mmCIF file of C-alpha atoms and ligand atoms in Angstrom:
data_model
loop_
_atom_site.group_PDB
_atom_site.id
_atom_site.type_symbol
_atom_site.label_atom_id
_atom_site.label_comp_id
_atom_site.label_asym_id
_atom_site.label_seq_id
_atom_site.Cartn_x
_atom_site.Cartn_y
_atom_site.Cartn_z
ATOM 1 C CA MET A 1 -153.892 33.376 128.382
ATOM 2 C CA LYS A 2 -152.465 36.683 126.686
ATOM 3 C CA ILE A 3 -150.430 35.581 123.704
ATOM 4 C CA SER A 4 -149.911 37.370 120.476
ATOM 5 C CA HIS A 5 -149.109 36.559 117.317
ATOM 6 C CA THR A 6 -146.018 37.823 116.781
ATOM 7 C CA GLU A 7 -145.077 35.712 119.762
ATOM 8 C CA LEU A 8 -146.621 32.605 119.118
ATOM 9 C CA ASN A 9 -144.936 33.232 115.809
ATOM 10 C CA ASN A 10 -141.498 33.585 117.062
ATOM 11 C CA LEU A 11 -142.104 30.518 119.279
ATOM 12 C CA THR A 12 -143.100 28.029 116.274
ATOM 13 C CA LYS A 13 -139.847 29.962 113.917
ATOM 14 C CA THR A 14 -137.443 28.763 116.621
ATOM 15 C CA ALA A 15 -139.071 25.508 117.903
ATOM 16 C CA ILE A 16 -138.718 24.859 113.744
ATOM 17 C CA GLU A 17 -135.226 25.832 113.491
ATOM 18 C CA ALA A 18 -134.138 23.603 116.611
ATOM 19 C CA ALA A 19 -136.129 20.902 115.439
ATOM 20 C CA GLN A 20 -134.523 21.074 111.972
ATOM 21 C CA LEU A 21 -131.005 21.365 113.756
ATOM 22 C CA GLY A 22 -132.123 18.028 115.796
ATOM 23 C CA GLY A 23 -133.224 16.431 112.832
ATOM 24 C CA SER A 24 -130.173 16.764 110.526
ATOM 25 C CA ILE A 25 -127.853 15.556 113.479
ATOM 26 C CA LEU A 26 -129.573 12.360 113.708
ATOM 27 C CA THR A 27 -129.223 11.756 110.192
ATOM 28 C CA ASP A 28 -125.619 12.890 110.350
ATOM 29 C CA TYR A 29 -125.332 10.022 113.033
ATOM 30 C CA ALA A 30 -127.499 7.604 110.843
ATOM 31 C CA GLN A 31 -125.292 7.542 108.331
ATOM 32 C CA LYS A 32 -121.693 7.507 110.082
ATOM 33 C CA GLY A 33 -122.697 5.268 112.776
ATOM 34 C CA PHE A 34 -123.050 5.858 116.446
ATOM 35 C CA GLU A 35 -122.149 4.424 120.450
ATOM 36 C CA ILE A 36 -125.330 2.901 121.990
ATOM 37 C CA GLN A 37 -125.253 2.535 125.716
ATOM 38 C CA LYS A 38 -128.344 1.104 127.635
ATOM 39 C CA LYS A 39 -130.514 2.700 130.446
ATOM 40 C CA SER A 40 -132.223 -0.883 131.140
ATOM 41 C CA GLU A 41 -132.617 -3.892 129.774
ATOM 42 C CA ILE A 42 -134.237 -2.885 126.530
ATOM 43 C CA ASN A 43 -134.244 0.612 126.529
ATOM 44 C CA LEU A 44 -131.332 2.748 124.810
ATOM 45 C CA VAL A 45 -129.678 6.170 124.710
ATOM 46 C CA THR A 46 -127.174 6.786 121.776
ATOM 47 C CA GLU A 47 -125.070 9.505 120.702
ATOM 48 C CA ALA A 48 -127.539 11.031 118.276
ATOM 49 C CA ASP A 49 -130.144 11.021 121.280
ATOM 50 C CA LEU A 50 -127.598 13.165 123.539
ATOM 51 C CA ALA A 51 -125.949 15.546 120.713
ATOM 52 C CA SER A 52 -129.408 16.415 119.246
ATOM 53 C CA GLU A 53 -130.840 17.533 122.840
ATOM 54 C CA LYS A 54 -127.534 19.642 123.307
ATOM 55 C CA ALA A 55 -128.081 21.425 119.883
ATOM 56 C CA ILE A 56 -131.774 22.064 120.103
ATOM 57 C CA VAL A 57 -131.225 23.035 123.575
ATOM 58 C CA ASP A 58 -128.613 25.384 122.584
ATOM 59 C CA VAL A 59 -130.867 27.142 120.025
ATOM 60 C CA ILE A 60 -133.793 27.343 122.315
ATOM 61 C CA SER A 61 -131.790 28.804 125.113
ATOM 62 C CA GLN A 62 -130.156 31.326 123.022
ATOM 63 C CA SER A 63 -133.589 32.796 121.894
ATOM 64 C CA PHE A 64 -135.176 32.303 124.944
ATOM 65 C CA PRO A 65 -132.890 32.343 128.028
ATOM 66 C CA SER A 66 -135.474 32.962 130.646
ATOM 67 C CA HIS A 67 -137.740 30.267 129.247
ATOM 68 C CA GLN A 68 -137.681 26.435 131.133
ATOM 69 C CA ILE A 69 -136.463 23.701 129.338
ATOM 70 C CA LEU A 70 -136.917 20.429 130.126
ATOM 71 C CA ALA A 71 -135.461 17.264 128.017
ATOM 72 C CA GLU A 72 -135.574 13.566 127.982
ATOM 73 C CA GLU A 73 -131.963 13.089 128.372
ATOM 74 C CA LYS A 74 -130.588 15.808 130.993
ATOM 75 C CA GLY A 75 -134.229 16.587 132.519
ATOM 76 C CA LEU A 76 -134.341 20.300 133.287
ATOM 77 C CA HIS A 77 -131.511 22.403 131.648
ATOM 78 C CA THR A 78 -132.511 25.409 133.717
ATOM 79 C CA THR A 79 -132.693 26.257 137.402
ATOM 80 C CA HIS A 80 -134.667 29.558 136.922
ATOM 81 C CA GLU A 81 -138.942 29.491 137.239
ATOM 82 C CA SER A 82 -140.503 30.905 134.490
ATOM 83 C CA PRO A 83 -144.396 30.263 132.415
ATOM 84 C CA TYR A 84 -142.938 29.037 129.661
ATOM 85 C CA LYS A 85 -141.490 25.600 129.367
ATOM 86 C CA TRP A 86 -140.017 23.806 126.432
ATOM 87 C CA ILE A 87 -140.791 19.736 126.416
ATOM 88 C CA ILE A 88 -138.425 17.905 124.439
ATOM 89 C CA ASP A 89 -137.904 14.628 122.935
ATOM 90 C CA PRO A 90 -134.465 14.884 120.899
ATOM 91 C CA LEU A 91 -134.908 11.472 118.876
ATOM 92 C CA ASP A 92 -138.569 9.535 119.637
ATOM 93 C CA GLY A 93 -137.667 6.334 118.567
ATOM 94 C CA THR A 94 -134.700 5.259 119.664
ATOM 95 C CA THR A 95 -134.905 1.576 119.393
ATOM 96 C CA ASN A 96 -135.899 2.080 115.342
ATOM 97 C CA PHE A 97 -133.358 4.485 115.094
ATOM 98 C CA ALA A 98 -130.640 2.224 116.672
ATOM 99 C CA HIS A 99 -131.357 -0.828 114.760
ATOM 100 C CA GLY A 100 -131.915 1.028 111.175
ATOM 101 C CA PHE A 101 -135.436 1.503 111.439
ATOM 102 C CA PRO A 102 -136.501 4.650 109.175
ATOM 103 C CA MET A 103 -139.072 5.647 112.058
ATOM 104 C CA TYR A 104 -138.281 8.238 114.575
ATOM 105 C CA ASN A 105 -138.504 12.108 114.828
ATOM 106 C CA VAL A 106 -137.599 15.023 116.960
ATOM 107 C CA SER A 107 -141.006 16.248 118.756
ATOM 108 C CA ILE A 108 -140.618 19.879 120.445
ATOM 109 C CA GLY A 109 -143.835 21.314 122.609
ATOM 110 C CA VAL A 110 -143.668 24.997 124.365
ATOM 111 C CA GLU A 111 -146.357 25.048 127.232
ATOM 112 C CA TYR A 112 -147.258 28.373 128.738
ATOM 113 C CA GLU A 113 -148.677 28.180 132.431
ATOM 114 C CA GLY A 114 -149.915 24.733 131.926
ATOM 115 C CA THR A 115 -151.311 25.234 128.175
ATOM 116 C CA MET A 116 -149.451 24.023 125.019
ATOM 117 C CA LEU A 117 -149.137 26.812 122.685
ATOM 118 C CA VAL A 118 -146.773 25.256 120.028
ATOM 119 C CA GLY A 119 -146.048 21.940 118.761
ATOM 120 C CA VAL A 120 -143.474 20.818 116.462
ATOM 121 C CA VAL A 121 -142.845 17.115 115.383
ATOM 122 C CA LEU A 122 -139.920 16.624 112.128
ATOM 123 C CA ASP A 123 -139.639 13.362 110.746
ATOM 124 C CA PRO A 124 -136.542 13.431 108.943
ATOM 125 C CA THR A 125 -136.380 10.525 106.899
ATOM 126 C CA ARG A 126 -139.568 11.050 105.031
ATOM 127 C CA ASN A 127 -138.932 14.726 105.575
ATOM 128 C CA GLU A 128 -142.358 15.479 107.329
ATOM 129 C CA ILE A 129 -142.754 18.443 109.195
ATOM 130 C CA PHE A 130 -146.010 18.436 111.936
ATOM 131 C CA VAL A 131 -146.785 22.178 113.210
ATOM 132 C CA ALA A 132 -149.268 23.473 115.514
ATOM 133 C CA ARG A 133 -149.914 26.544 117.071
ATOM 134 C CA ASN A 134 -152.685 26.763 119.748
ATOM 135 C CA GLY A 135 -156.076 27.775 118.066
ATOM 136 C CA GLN A 136 -154.943 28.273 114.798
ATOM 137 C CA GLY A 137 -154.958 24.581 113.214
ATOM 138 C CA ALA A 138 -152.288 21.984 112.410
ATOM 139 C CA THR A 139 -150.266 21.591 109.223
ATOM 140 C CA LEU A 140 -148.191 18.973 107.364
ATOM 141 C CA ASN A 141 -145.561 20.782 105.461
ATOM 142 C CA ASN A 142 -147.247 24.036 105.434
ATOM 143 C CA ILE A 143 -150.844 22.151 104.289
ATOM 144 C CA PRO A 144 -153.564 22.196 107.191
ATOM 145 C CA ILE A 145 -154.318 18.412 108.166
ATOM 146 C CA HIS A 146 -157.430 16.920 109.663
ATOM 147 C CA VAL A 147 -158.308 13.550 111.523
ATOM 148 C CA SER A 148 -159.704 10.782 109.832
ATOM 149 C CA THR A 149 -164.016 10.532 109.808
ATOM 150 C CA THR A 150 -163.896 6.410 110.343
ATOM 151 C CA PRO A 151 -166.684 6.380 112.608
ATOM 152 C CA LYS A 152 -166.314 2.773 114.486
ATOM 153 C CA ILE A 153 -163.295 0.928 115.630
ATOM 154 C CA GLY A 154 -164.226 -2.095 113.270
ATOM 155 C CA ASP A 155 -163.387 0.079 110.378
ATOM 156 C CA ALA A 156 -160.665 1.555 112.428
ATOM 157 C CA LEU A 157 -156.635 1.195 111.852
ATOM 158 C CA LEU A 158 -155.205 1.725 115.592
ATOM 159 C CA VAL A 159 -151.714 1.716 116.953
ATOM 160 C CA THR A 160 -150.414 1.513 120.295
ATOM 161 C CA GLY A 161 -146.840 1.282 121.938
ATOM 162 C CA PHE A 162 -145.413 -0.428 124.855
ATOM 163 C CA ALA A 163 -143.204 1.115 127.941
ATOM 164 C CA TYR A 164 -139.927 -0.285 128.628
ATOM 165 C CA ASP A 165 -140.980 -2.352 131.570
ATOM 166 C CA VAL A 166 -142.899 -4.590 129.323
ATOM 167 C CA HIS A 167 -140.928 -7.590 130.360
ATOM 168 C CA THR A 168 -141.577 -6.862 133.940
ATOM 169 C CA VAL A 169 -145.025 -5.874 134.817
ATOM 170 C CA ALA A 170 -148.268 -7.549 134.470
ATOM 171 C CA ASP A 171 -149.785 -4.572 133.417
ATOM 172 C CA ASN A 172 -147.803 -4.332 129.965
ATOM 173 C CA ASN A 173 -150.571 -3.667 127.253
ATOM 174 C CA LEU A 174 -150.262 -7.304 125.761
ATOM 175 C CA LYS A 175 -153.956 -8.045 126.638
ATOM 176 C CA GLU A 176 -155.127 -4.631 125.077
ATOM 177 C CA PHE A 177 -153.333 -5.015 121.682
ATOM 178 C CA CYS A 178 -154.584 -8.777 121.483
ATOM 179 C CA GLU A 179 -157.960 -7.669 122.178
ATOM 180 C CA PHE A 180 -157.995 -4.605 119.947
ATOM 181 C CA SER A 181 -156.664 -6.583 117.214
ATOM 182 C CA LEU A 182 -159.660 -8.879 116.937
ATOM 183 C CA ARG A 183 -161.883 -5.920 116.861
ATOM 184 C CA THR A 184 -160.408 -3.581 114.477
ATOM 185 C CA ARG A 185 -159.257 -3.156 111.038
ATOM 186 C CA GLY A 186 -155.574 -3.764 111.913
ATOM 187 C CA MET A 187 -153.194 -2.908 114.350
ATOM 188 C CA ARG A 188 -149.777 -1.233 114.325
ATOM 189 C CA ARG A 189 -146.910 -0.097 116.165
ATOM 190 C CA THR A 190 -144.794 2.223 115.100
ATOM 191 C CA GLY A 191 -141.934 2.435 117.927
ATOM 192 C CA THR A 192 -142.789 6.506 118.076
ATOM 193 C CA ALA A 193 -144.893 7.868 120.050
ATOM 194 C CA ALA A 194 -144.886 11.616 118.653
ATOM 195 C CA ILE A 195 -145.692 9.599 115.255
ATOM 196 C CA ASP A 196 -148.364 8.007 116.087
ATOM 197 C CA LEU A 197 -150.241 11.234 117.713
ATOM 198 C CA CYS A 198 -149.181 12.927 114.305
ATOM 199 C CA TYR A 199 -150.607 10.286 112.272
ATOM 200 C CA ILE A 200 -153.941 10.258 113.910
ATOM 201 C CA ALA A 201 -153.704 14.197 113.412
ATOM 202 C CA CYS A 202 -153.414 13.658 109.507
ATOM 203 C CA GLY A 203 -155.964 10.791 109.059
ATOM 204 C CA ARG A 204 -153.629 7.858 108.610
ATOM 205 C CA PHE A 205 -154.526 6.280 112.021
ATOM 206 C CA ASP A 206 -158.044 6.700 113.538
ATOM 207 C CA GLY A 207 -156.898 5.630 117.415
ATOM 208 C CA PHE A 208 -154.082 5.378 119.689
ATOM 209 C CA TRP A 209 -153.895 4.386 123.307
ATOM 210 C CA GLU A 210 -150.547 3.546 125.144
ATOM 211 C CA LEU A 211 -149.880 3.749 129.462
ATOM 212 C CA LYS A 212 -146.589 5.358 130.863
ATOM 213 C CA LEU A 213 -145.722 7.857 128.211
ATOM 214 C CA ASN A 214 -143.726 10.713 129.509
ATOM 215 C CA PRO A 215 -144.451 14.417 128.797
ATOM 216 C CA TRP A 216 -141.852 14.752 125.820
ATOM 217 C CA ASP A 217 -143.189 11.946 124.035
ATOM 218 C CA THR A 218 -146.976 13.696 123.871
ATOM 219 C CA ALA A 219 -146.295 17.390 124.627
ATOM 220 C CA ALA A 220 -145.948 18.507 120.932
ATOM 221 C CA GLY A 221 -148.683 15.581 119.556
ATOM 222 C CA LYS A 222 -150.920 16.226 121.819
ATOM 223 C CA LEU A 223 -151.623 19.942 120.726
ATOM 224 C CA ILE A 224 -150.884 18.895 116.761
ATOM 225 C CA VAL A 225 -154.143 16.247 117.568
ATOM 226 C CA GLN A 226 -156.421 18.630 119.017
ATOM 227 C CA GLU A 227 -155.529 21.298 116.433
ATOM 228 C CA SER A 228 -156.211 19.070 113.764
ATOM 229 C CA GLY A 229 -159.544 18.153 115.286
ATOM 230 C CA GLY A 230 -159.244 15.247 117.217
ATOM 231 C CA LYS A 231 -159.361 14.069 120.477
ATOM 232 C CA VAL A 232 -156.912 13.432 123.438
ATOM 233 C CA THR A 233 -158.040 12.183 127.003
ATOM 234 C CA ASN A 234 -156.924 9.885 129.947
ATOM 235 C CA TYR A 235 -158.470 6.140 129.549
ATOM 236 C CA LYS A 236 -161.374 7.182 131.463
ATOM 237 C CA GLY A 237 -162.281 9.725 128.416
ATOM 238 C CA GLU A 238 -160.950 12.378 131.101
ATOM 239 C CA SER A 239 -158.974 15.437 130.423
ATOM 240 C CA PHE A 240 -155.676 14.221 129.499
ATOM 241 C CA SER A 241 -152.327 15.944 130.933
ATOM 242 C CA ILE A 242 -149.009 14.968 129.713
ATOM 243 C CA TYR A 243 -147.818 14.615 132.787
ATOM 244 C CA GLY A 244 -150.585 11.758 133.340
ATOM 245 C CA GLN A 245 -149.773 7.982 132.820
ATOM 246 C CA ASP A 246 -152.689 7.190 130.205
ATOM 247 C CA LEU A 247 -153.575 8.295 126.637
ATOM 248 C CA ILE A 248 -156.061 7.912 124.053
ATOM 249 C CA ALA A 249 -156.239 9.868 121.087
ATOM 250 C CA SER A 250 -158.796 9.582 118.018
ATOM 251 C CA ASN A 251 -160.344 10.950 115.745
ATOM 252 C CA GLY A 252 -163.186 11.735 118.194
ATOM 253 C CA LEU A 253 -165.333 9.439 116.269
ATOM 254 C CA VAL A 254 -164.098 6.354 117.807
ATOM 255 C CA HIS A 255 -163.018 7.670 121.012
ATOM 256 C CA ASP A 256 -166.189 6.253 123.116
ATOM 257 C CA GLU A 257 -165.376 2.997 121.629
ATOM 258 C CA MET A 258 -162.245 2.628 122.662
ATOM 259 C CA VAL A 259 -163.179 3.867 126.244
ATOM 260 C CA ALA A 260 -165.603 1.513 126.532
ATOM 261 C CA VAL A 261 -163.246 -1.528 124.858
ATOM 262 C CA LEU A 262 -160.360 -0.694 127.669
ATOM 263 C CA ASP A 263 -162.615 0.062 130.228
ATOM 264 C CA GLU A 264 -164.033 -3.836 129.643
ATOM 265 C CA ILE A 265 -160.309 -5.235 128.926
ATOM 266 C CA ARG A 266 -158.961 -3.495 131.808
ATOM 267 C CA THR A 267 -161.565 -4.199 134.379
ATOM 268 C CA SER A 268 -162.217 -8.194 133.228
ATOM 269 C CA ASP A 269 -159.792 -10.896 134.679
HETATM 270 C C1 IPD B 301 -140.824 5.605 123.063
HETATM 271 C C2 IPD B 301 -141.131 5.896 121.637
HETATM 272 C C3 IPD B 301 -142.515 4.551 121.931
HETATM 273 C C4 IPD B 301 -143.033 4.484 122.937
HETATM 274 C C5 IPD B 301 -142.392 4.441 124.149
HETATM 275 C C6 IPD B 301 -141.513 5.985 124.250
HETATM 276 P P1 IPD B 301 -138.203 6.947 123.118
HETATM 277 O O1 IPD B 301 -140.093 6.894 123.034
HETATM 278 O O2 IPD B 301 -142.268 6.704 121.755
HETATM 279 O O3 IPD B 301 -143.156 4.403 120.918
HETATM 280 O O4 IPD B 301 -143.806 3.096 123.162
HETATM 281 O O5 IPD B 301 -143.333 4.278 125.579
HETATM 282 O O6 IPD B 301 -140.723 5.570 125.289
HETATM 283 O O7 IPD B 301 -137.645 6.229 124.087
HETATM 284 O O8 IPD B 301 -137.858 6.149 121.678
HETATM 285 O O9 IPD B 301 -138.161 8.159 123.006
HETATM 286 CA CA1 CA B 302 -140.200 9.169 123.604
HETATM 287 CA CA1 CA B 303 -136.348 9.645 123.387
#
């Protein structure tokens, strides 16, 4: 991979600019109100998701017209091929946003031939911006961050999430949630996968697992965890793809225990 520092910095600058614009749009809608529609029974989309996506895509396509752009609400915004792919969640935490629960963010990742180069997650309600550049570490508001040093799940604070088919499928993560609740110091559910990953990166959580995430949920956060010294794999402990189904992210130290517990829960019955 031959990406110069200047190019990495230019990509990062545009990702931050686009995330800040998206974040300010979310803040505006949170103040003035917005319409909500249902994609399915419990999967919502608001005016804010759509407006944030449009503004972010406009910023990126002006700076990098030849790059591919994939975003949650409209899918692929480009028809041409490119080794560069921007992967965008214009509002991660839509259910929280729709209920006025202040935990949501904008997530933007830049991939080059399948390798994540840049990840930016902006939380507009706390004014927190997480940024990672491939090979150059990760920061929170420009200060370098690192994962926790919690050695075992008995002392760990873990987090998970549930896919929108939780009401209708048997493999809905509730068994896993119950079991980890009994084996850890505590369990949380924030309702935003990108924040879950960033909170692993800065040591606020020790481990995170979830099924059926989409590339826009994990593109930026995966790199942010890895660049802060953490580990990201699938449920088997193998290499994680943002296009895959199952994810474990952790401080590295509790990872094998999480793999083992998930295996034990999912193979028992
Ligand atoms: C959702 C959130 C949530 C996770 C869901 C995602 P959205 O994204 O990240 O934490 O549990 O699986 O779909 O719909 O709010 O962008
Ligand atoms: Ca999402
Ligand atoms: Ca979203």
